Tab-separated table of C-alpha atoms and ligand atoms in Angstrom:
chain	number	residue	atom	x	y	z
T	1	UNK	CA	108.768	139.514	285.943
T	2	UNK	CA	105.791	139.065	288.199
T	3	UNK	CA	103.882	136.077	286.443
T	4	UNK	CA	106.385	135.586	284.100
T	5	UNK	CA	109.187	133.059	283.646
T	6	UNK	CA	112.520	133.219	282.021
T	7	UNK	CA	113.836	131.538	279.171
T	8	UNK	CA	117.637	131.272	278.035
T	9	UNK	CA	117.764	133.215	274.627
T	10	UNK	CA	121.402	132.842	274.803
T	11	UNK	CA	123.435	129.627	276.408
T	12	UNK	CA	126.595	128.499	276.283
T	13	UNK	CA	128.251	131.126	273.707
T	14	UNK	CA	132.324	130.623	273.832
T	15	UNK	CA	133.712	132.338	271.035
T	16	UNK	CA	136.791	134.813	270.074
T	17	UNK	CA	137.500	137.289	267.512
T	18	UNK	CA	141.019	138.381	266.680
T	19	UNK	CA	142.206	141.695	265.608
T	20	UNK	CA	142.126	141.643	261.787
T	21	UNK	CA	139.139	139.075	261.551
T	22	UNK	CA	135.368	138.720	261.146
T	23	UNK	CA	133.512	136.337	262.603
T	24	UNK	CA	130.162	136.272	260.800
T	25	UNK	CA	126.840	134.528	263.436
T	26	UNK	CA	123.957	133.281	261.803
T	27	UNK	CA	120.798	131.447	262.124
T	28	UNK	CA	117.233	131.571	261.786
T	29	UNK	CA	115.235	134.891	263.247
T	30	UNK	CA	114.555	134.253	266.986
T	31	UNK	CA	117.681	132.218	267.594
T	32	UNK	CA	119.743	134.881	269.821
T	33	UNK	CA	122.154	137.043	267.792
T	34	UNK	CA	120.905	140.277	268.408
T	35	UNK	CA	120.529	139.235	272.541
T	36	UNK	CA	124.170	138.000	272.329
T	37	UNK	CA	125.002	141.806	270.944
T	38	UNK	CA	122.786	143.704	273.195
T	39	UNK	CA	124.933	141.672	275.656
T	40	UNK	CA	128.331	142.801	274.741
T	41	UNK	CA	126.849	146.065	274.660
T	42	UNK	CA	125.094	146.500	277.743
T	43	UNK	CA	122.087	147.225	276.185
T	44	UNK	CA	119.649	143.914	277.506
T	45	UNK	CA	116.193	145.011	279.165
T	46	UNK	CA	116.750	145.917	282.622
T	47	UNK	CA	115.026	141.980	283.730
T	48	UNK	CA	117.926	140.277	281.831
T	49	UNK	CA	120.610	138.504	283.878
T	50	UNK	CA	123.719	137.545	282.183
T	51	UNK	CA	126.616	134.559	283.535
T	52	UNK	CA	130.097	134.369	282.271
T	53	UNK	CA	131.873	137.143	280.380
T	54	UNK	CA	133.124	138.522	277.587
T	55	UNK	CA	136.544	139.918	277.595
T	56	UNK	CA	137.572	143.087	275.429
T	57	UNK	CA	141.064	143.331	276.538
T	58	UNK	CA	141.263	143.879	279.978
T	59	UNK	CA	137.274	144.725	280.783
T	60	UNK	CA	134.714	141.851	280.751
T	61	UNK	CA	131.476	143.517	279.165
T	62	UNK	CA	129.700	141.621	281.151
T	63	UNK	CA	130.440	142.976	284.454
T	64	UNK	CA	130.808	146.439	283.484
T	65	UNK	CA	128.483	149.192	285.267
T	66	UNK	CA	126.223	151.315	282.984
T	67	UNK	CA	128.852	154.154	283.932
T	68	UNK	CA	131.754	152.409	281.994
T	69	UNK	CA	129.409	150.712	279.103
T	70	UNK	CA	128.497	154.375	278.557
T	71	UNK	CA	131.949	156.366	278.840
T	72	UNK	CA	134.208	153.489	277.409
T	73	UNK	CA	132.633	151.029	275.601
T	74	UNK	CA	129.831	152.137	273.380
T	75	UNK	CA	131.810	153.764	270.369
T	76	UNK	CA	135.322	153.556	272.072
T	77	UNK	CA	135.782	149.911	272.453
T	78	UNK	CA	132.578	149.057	270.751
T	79	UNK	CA	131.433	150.469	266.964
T	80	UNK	CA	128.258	149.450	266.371
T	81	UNK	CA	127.069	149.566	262.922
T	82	UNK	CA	123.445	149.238	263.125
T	83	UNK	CA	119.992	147.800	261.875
T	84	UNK	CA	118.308	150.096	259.508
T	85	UNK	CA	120.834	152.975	259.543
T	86	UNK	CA	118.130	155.474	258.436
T	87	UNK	CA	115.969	155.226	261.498
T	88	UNK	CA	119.062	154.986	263.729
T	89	UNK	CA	119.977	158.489	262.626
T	90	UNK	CA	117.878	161.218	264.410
T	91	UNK	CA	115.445	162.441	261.467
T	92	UNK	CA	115.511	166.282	262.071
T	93	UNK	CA	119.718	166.570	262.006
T	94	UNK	CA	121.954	166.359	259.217
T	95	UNK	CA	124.561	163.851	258.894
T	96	UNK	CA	127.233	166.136	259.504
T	97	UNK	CA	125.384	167.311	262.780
T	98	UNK	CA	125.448	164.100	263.861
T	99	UNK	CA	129.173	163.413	262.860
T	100	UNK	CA	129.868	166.467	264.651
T	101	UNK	CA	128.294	165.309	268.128
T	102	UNK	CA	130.170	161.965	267.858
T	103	UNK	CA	133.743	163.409	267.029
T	104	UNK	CA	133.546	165.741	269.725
T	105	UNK	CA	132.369	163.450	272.551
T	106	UNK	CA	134.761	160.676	271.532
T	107	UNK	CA	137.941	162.395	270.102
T	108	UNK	CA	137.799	165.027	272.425
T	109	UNK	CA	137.890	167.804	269.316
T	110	UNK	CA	137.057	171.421	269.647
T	111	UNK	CA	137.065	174.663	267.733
T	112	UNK	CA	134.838	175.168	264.615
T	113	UNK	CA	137.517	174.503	261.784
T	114	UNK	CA	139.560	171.119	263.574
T	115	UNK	CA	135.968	169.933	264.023
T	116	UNK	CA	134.898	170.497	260.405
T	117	UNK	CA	137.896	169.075	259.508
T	118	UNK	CA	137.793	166.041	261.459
T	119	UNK	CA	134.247	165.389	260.480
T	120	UNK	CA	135.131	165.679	256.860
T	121	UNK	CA	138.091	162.996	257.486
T	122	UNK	CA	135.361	160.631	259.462
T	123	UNK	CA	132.804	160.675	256.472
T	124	UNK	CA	135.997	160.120	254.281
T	125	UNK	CA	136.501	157.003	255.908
T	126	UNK	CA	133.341	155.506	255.110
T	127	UNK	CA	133.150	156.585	251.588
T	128	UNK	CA	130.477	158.958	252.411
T	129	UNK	CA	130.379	162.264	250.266
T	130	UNK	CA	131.282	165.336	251.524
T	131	UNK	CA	128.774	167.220	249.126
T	132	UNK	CA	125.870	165.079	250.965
T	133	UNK	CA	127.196	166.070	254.448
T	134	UNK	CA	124.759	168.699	254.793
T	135	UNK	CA	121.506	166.187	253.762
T	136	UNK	CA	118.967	164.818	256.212
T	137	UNK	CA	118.730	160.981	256.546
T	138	UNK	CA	115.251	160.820	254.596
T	139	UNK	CA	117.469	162.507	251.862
T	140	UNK	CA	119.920	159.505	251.890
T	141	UNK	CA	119.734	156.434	249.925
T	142	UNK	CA	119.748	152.931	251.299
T	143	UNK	CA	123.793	153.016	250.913
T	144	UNK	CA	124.604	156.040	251.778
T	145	UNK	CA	122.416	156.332	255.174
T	146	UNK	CA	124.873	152.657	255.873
T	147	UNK	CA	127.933	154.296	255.000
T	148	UNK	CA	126.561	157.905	257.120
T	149	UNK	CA	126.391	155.285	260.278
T	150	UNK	CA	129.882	153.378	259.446
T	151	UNK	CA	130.985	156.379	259.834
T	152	UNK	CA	129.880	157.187	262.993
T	153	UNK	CA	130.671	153.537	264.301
T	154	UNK	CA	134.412	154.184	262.992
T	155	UNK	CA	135.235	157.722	264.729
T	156	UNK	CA	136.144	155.770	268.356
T	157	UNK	CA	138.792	153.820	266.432
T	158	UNK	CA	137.226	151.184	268.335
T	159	UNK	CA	138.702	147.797	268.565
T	160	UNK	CA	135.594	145.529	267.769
T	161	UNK	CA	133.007	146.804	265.106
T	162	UNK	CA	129.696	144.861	265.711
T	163	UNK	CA	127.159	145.100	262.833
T	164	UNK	CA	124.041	143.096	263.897
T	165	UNK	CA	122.031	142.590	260.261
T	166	UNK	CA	123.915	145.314	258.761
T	167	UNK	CA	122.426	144.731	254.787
T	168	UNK	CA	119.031	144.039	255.686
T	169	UNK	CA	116.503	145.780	253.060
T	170	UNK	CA	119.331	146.639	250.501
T	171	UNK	CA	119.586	145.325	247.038
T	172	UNK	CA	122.288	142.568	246.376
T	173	UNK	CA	124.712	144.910	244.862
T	174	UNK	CA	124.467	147.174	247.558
T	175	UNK	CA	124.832	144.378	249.758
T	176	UNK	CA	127.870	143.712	248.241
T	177	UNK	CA	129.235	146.903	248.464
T	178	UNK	CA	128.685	147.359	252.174
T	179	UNK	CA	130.367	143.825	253.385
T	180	UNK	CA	133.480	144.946	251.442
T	181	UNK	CA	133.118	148.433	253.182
T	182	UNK	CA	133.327	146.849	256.442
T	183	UNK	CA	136.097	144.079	255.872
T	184	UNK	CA	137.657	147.042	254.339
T	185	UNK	CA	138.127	148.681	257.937
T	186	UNK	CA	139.036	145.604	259.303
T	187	UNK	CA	141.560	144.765	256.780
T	188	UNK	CA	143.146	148.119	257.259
T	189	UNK	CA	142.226	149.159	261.048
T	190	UNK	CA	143.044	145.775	262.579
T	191	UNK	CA	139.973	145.657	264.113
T	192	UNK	CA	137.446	142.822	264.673
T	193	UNK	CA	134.411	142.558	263.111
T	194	UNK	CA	131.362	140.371	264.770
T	195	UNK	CA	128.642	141.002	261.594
T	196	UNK	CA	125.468	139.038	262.462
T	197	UNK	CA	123.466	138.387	259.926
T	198	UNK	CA	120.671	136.067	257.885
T	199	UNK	CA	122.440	136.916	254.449
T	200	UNK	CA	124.399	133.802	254.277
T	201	UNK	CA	125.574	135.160	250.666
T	202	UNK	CA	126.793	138.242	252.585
T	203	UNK	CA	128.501	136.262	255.290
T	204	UNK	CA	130.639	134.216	252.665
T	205	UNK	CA	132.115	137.518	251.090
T	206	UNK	CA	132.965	138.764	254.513
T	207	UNK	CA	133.871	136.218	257.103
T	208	UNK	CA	136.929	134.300	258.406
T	209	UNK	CA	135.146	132.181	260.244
T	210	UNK	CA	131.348	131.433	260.833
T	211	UNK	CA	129.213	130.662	264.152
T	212	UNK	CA	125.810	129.237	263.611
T	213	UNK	CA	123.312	129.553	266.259
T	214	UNK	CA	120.119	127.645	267.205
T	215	UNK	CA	117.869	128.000	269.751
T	216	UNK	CA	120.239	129.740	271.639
T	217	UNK	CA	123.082	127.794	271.330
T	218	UNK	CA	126.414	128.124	268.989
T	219	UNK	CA	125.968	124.485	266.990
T	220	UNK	CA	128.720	124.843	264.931
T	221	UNK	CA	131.815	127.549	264.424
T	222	UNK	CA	134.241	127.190	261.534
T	223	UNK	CA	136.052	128.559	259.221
T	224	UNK	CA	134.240	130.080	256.431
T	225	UNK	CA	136.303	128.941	253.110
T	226	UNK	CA	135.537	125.331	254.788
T	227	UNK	CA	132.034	125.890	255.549
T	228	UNK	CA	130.540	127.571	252.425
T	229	UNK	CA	132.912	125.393	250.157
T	230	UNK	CA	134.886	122.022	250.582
T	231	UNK	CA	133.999	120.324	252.842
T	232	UNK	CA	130.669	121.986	253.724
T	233	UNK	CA	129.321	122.627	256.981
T	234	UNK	CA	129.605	119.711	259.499
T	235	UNK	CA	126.144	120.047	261.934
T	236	UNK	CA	122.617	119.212	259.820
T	237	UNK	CA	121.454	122.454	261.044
T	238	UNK	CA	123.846	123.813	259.214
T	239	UNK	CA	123.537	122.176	256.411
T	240	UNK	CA	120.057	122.564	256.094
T	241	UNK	CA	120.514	126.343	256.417
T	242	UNK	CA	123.195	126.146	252.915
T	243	UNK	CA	120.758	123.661	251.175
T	244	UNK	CA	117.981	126.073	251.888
T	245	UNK	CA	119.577	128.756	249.322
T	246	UNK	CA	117.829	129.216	245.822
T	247	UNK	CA	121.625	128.488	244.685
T	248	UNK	CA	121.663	125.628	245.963
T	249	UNK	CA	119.028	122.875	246.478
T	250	UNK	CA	116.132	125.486	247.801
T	251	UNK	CA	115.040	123.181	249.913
T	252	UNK	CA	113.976	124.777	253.219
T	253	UNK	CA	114.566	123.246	256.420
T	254	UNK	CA	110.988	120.978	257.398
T	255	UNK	CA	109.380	122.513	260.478
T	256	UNK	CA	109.918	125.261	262.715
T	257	UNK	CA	112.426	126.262	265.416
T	258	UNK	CA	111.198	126.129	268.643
T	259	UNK	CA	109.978	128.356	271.566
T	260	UNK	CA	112.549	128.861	273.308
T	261	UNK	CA	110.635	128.874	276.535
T	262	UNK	CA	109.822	124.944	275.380
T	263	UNK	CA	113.098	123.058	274.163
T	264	UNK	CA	112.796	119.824	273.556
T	265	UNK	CA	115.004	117.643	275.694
T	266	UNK	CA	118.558	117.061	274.708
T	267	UNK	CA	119.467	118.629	270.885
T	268	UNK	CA	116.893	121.282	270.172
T	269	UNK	CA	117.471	120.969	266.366
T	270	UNK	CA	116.341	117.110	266.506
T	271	UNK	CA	111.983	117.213	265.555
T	272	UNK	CA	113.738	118.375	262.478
T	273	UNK	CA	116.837	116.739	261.717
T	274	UNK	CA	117.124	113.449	259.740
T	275	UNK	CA	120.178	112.057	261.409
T	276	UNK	CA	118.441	112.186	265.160
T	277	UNK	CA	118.776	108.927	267.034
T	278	UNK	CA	118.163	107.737	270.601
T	279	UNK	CA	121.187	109.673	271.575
T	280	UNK	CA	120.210	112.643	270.634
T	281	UNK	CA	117.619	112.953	273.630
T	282	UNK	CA	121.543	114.235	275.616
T	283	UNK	CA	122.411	117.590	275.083
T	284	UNK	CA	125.499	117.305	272.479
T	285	UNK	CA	128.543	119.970	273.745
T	286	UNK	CA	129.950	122.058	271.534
T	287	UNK	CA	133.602	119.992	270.800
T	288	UNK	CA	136.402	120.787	267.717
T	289	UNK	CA	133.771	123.448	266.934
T	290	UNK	CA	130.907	121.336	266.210
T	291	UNK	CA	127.525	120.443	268.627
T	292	UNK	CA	126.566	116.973	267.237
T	293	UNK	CA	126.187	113.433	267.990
T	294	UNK	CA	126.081	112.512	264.603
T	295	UNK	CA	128.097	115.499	262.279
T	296	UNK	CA	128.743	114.812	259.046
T	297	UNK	CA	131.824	113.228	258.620
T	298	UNK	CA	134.580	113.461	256.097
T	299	UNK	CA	133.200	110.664	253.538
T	300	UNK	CA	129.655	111.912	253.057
T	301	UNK	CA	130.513	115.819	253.336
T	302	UNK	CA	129.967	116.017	249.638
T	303	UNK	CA	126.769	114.115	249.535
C	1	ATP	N1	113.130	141.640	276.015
C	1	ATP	C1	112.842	140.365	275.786
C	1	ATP	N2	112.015	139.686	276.601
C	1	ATP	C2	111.722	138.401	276.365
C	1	ATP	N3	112.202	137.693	275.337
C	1	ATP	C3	113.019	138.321	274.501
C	1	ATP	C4	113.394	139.690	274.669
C	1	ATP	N4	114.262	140.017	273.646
C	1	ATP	C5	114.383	138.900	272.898
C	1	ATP	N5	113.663	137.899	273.417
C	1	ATP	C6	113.554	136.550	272.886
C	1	ATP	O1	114.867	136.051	272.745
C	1	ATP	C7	114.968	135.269	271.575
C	1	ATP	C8	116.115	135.717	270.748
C	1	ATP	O2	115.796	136.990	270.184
C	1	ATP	P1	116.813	137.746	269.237
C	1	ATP	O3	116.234	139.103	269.017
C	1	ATP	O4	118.186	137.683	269.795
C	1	ATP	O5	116.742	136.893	267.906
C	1	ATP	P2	117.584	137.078	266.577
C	1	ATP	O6	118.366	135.830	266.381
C	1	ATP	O7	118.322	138.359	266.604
C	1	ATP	O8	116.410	137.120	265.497
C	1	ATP	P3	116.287	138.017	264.169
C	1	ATP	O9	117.108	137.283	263.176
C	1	ATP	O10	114.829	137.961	263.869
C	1	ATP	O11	116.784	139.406	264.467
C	1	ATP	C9	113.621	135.370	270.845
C	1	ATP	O12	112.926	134.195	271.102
C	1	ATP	C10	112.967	136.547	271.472
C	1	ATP	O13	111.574	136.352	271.496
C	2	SF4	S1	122.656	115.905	267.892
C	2	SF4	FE1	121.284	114.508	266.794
C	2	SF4	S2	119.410	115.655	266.474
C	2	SF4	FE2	120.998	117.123	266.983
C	2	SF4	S3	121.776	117.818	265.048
C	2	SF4	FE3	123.072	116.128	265.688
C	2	SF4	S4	122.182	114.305	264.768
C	2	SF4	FE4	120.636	115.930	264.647
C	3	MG	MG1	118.184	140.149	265.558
């Protein structure tokens, strides 16, 4: 950008989801989830430049033309579940309109009654009603305008659903009900499931494992029964971001994270972290899951 300069929202991200499991990525607002999905999708502003990959079977997303991202991965390889379902959905067509669209241009169905049939079985998949297939999305409630788009992420039978904040602005039970929705189709569809999200409570009921991001780098991945329970998360960022809950000790993380067009040199986590030392001024790699000179170790993991 003429005057401009770039900054790294993402660095570094080496991760893999397997058929059958959800990996759930979290961290504070600003820290590079939804630019690591926009990634995978295609979908980064035209100025964005990318390095690496990211292999769904045989393509790497990252090196696909618009032509492919458009005709084979967005829906077929890719469901995404959106951000505010409701204002993803166009606001002048029904649900079933929609529906329709999407089953035809992905399953390749045609003639009135196979496509009302097939757009009855889609919503069926997602729970959604088949008396509210005729409703606008303003005429929807929080969960069923989530379940209208599951729906629509589900009719590729793709093999990776990505949900980037999908419970954001619903009420806990709803919240609830949604993460079980989606493990639901990846219990039974073998898919994967990348959910990224700032609902840590939400990420414990759904995920396998967990990757938590800051500043634009994964600090810690593990698995989720480990993290949220016994032992506890490893990294202090980490840890801050569990002790933060009102469940917990409610005790928010001091300071702020930073721009990212300013990181601090070495760990970007350490003007806030109480275990920082000398060493920390190195940039710590991400090793046995964990970015850390100083993780917390098997003895003071309960403290
Ligand atoms: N088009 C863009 N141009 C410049 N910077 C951008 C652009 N899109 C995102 N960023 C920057 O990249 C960083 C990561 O943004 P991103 O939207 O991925 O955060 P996030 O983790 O999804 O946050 P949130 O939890 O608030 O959704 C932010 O600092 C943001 O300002
Ligand atoms: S590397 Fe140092 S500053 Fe960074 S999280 Fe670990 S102990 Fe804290
Ligand atoms: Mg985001």
């Amino acid at each position: 950008m003429p005057g401009g300069r770039r900054i790294a929202a993402v660095t570094d991200a080496h991760f893999d989801v397997a058929a059958g499991e959800c990996l759930a990525l979290i961290g504070e607002s600003g820290c590079g989830k939804s630019v690591l999905a926009s990634a995978l999708l295609g979908l980064l502003p035209a100025n964005a430049r990318t390095a690496g990959e990211a292999r769904l079977g045989d393509l790497d997303l990252l090196a696909a033309d618009e032509r492919t991202l458009a005709r084979t991965v967005r829906g077929r390889l890719i469901g995404l579940v959106p951000q505010s379902p409701a204002a993803h959905l166009t606001p002048v067509r029904t649900v079933r309109s929609h529906l329709r669209e999407t089953v035809a241009a992905l399953t390749g169905t045609r003639g009135r009654a196979a496509l009302r049939a097939a757009v009855e079985a889609a919503a069926a998949r997602a729970a959604f009603p088949a008396d509210h297939l005729d409703r606008h999305p303003h005429q929807l409630s929080g969960g069923l305008a989530q379940r209208a788009a599951t729906a629509l992420a589900l009719v590729g039978d793709a093999p990776l659903l990505l949900a980037d904040e999908p419970t954001t602005g619903l009420d806990r039970d709803l919240v609830d009900h949604t993460v079980d929705e989606l493990r639901r189709h990846v219990d039974t569809g073998r898919r994967s499931l990348l959910v990224i999200t700032h609902d840590l409570a939400a990420a414990e009921r759904i995920a396998d494992r967990v990757a938590v991001m800051y500043a634009g780098r994964i600090v810690e991945l593990a698995d989720a029964k480990a993290f949220f329970g016994t032992p506890g998360p490893r990294h202090p960022y980490s840890r801050g971001l569990l002790q933060a809950l009102p469940d917990r000790a409610f005790a928010p993380i001091p300071g702020m994270p930073p721009e990212l067009g300013s990181l601090p040199e070495g760990c970007a986590f350490a003007p806030r972290c109480d275990r920082a030392t000398d060493a920390c001024t190195a940039l710590p790699p991400l090793a046995d899951g964990i970015a850390c000179h100083h993780p917390r170790l098997p003895e003071d993991l309960r403290a």
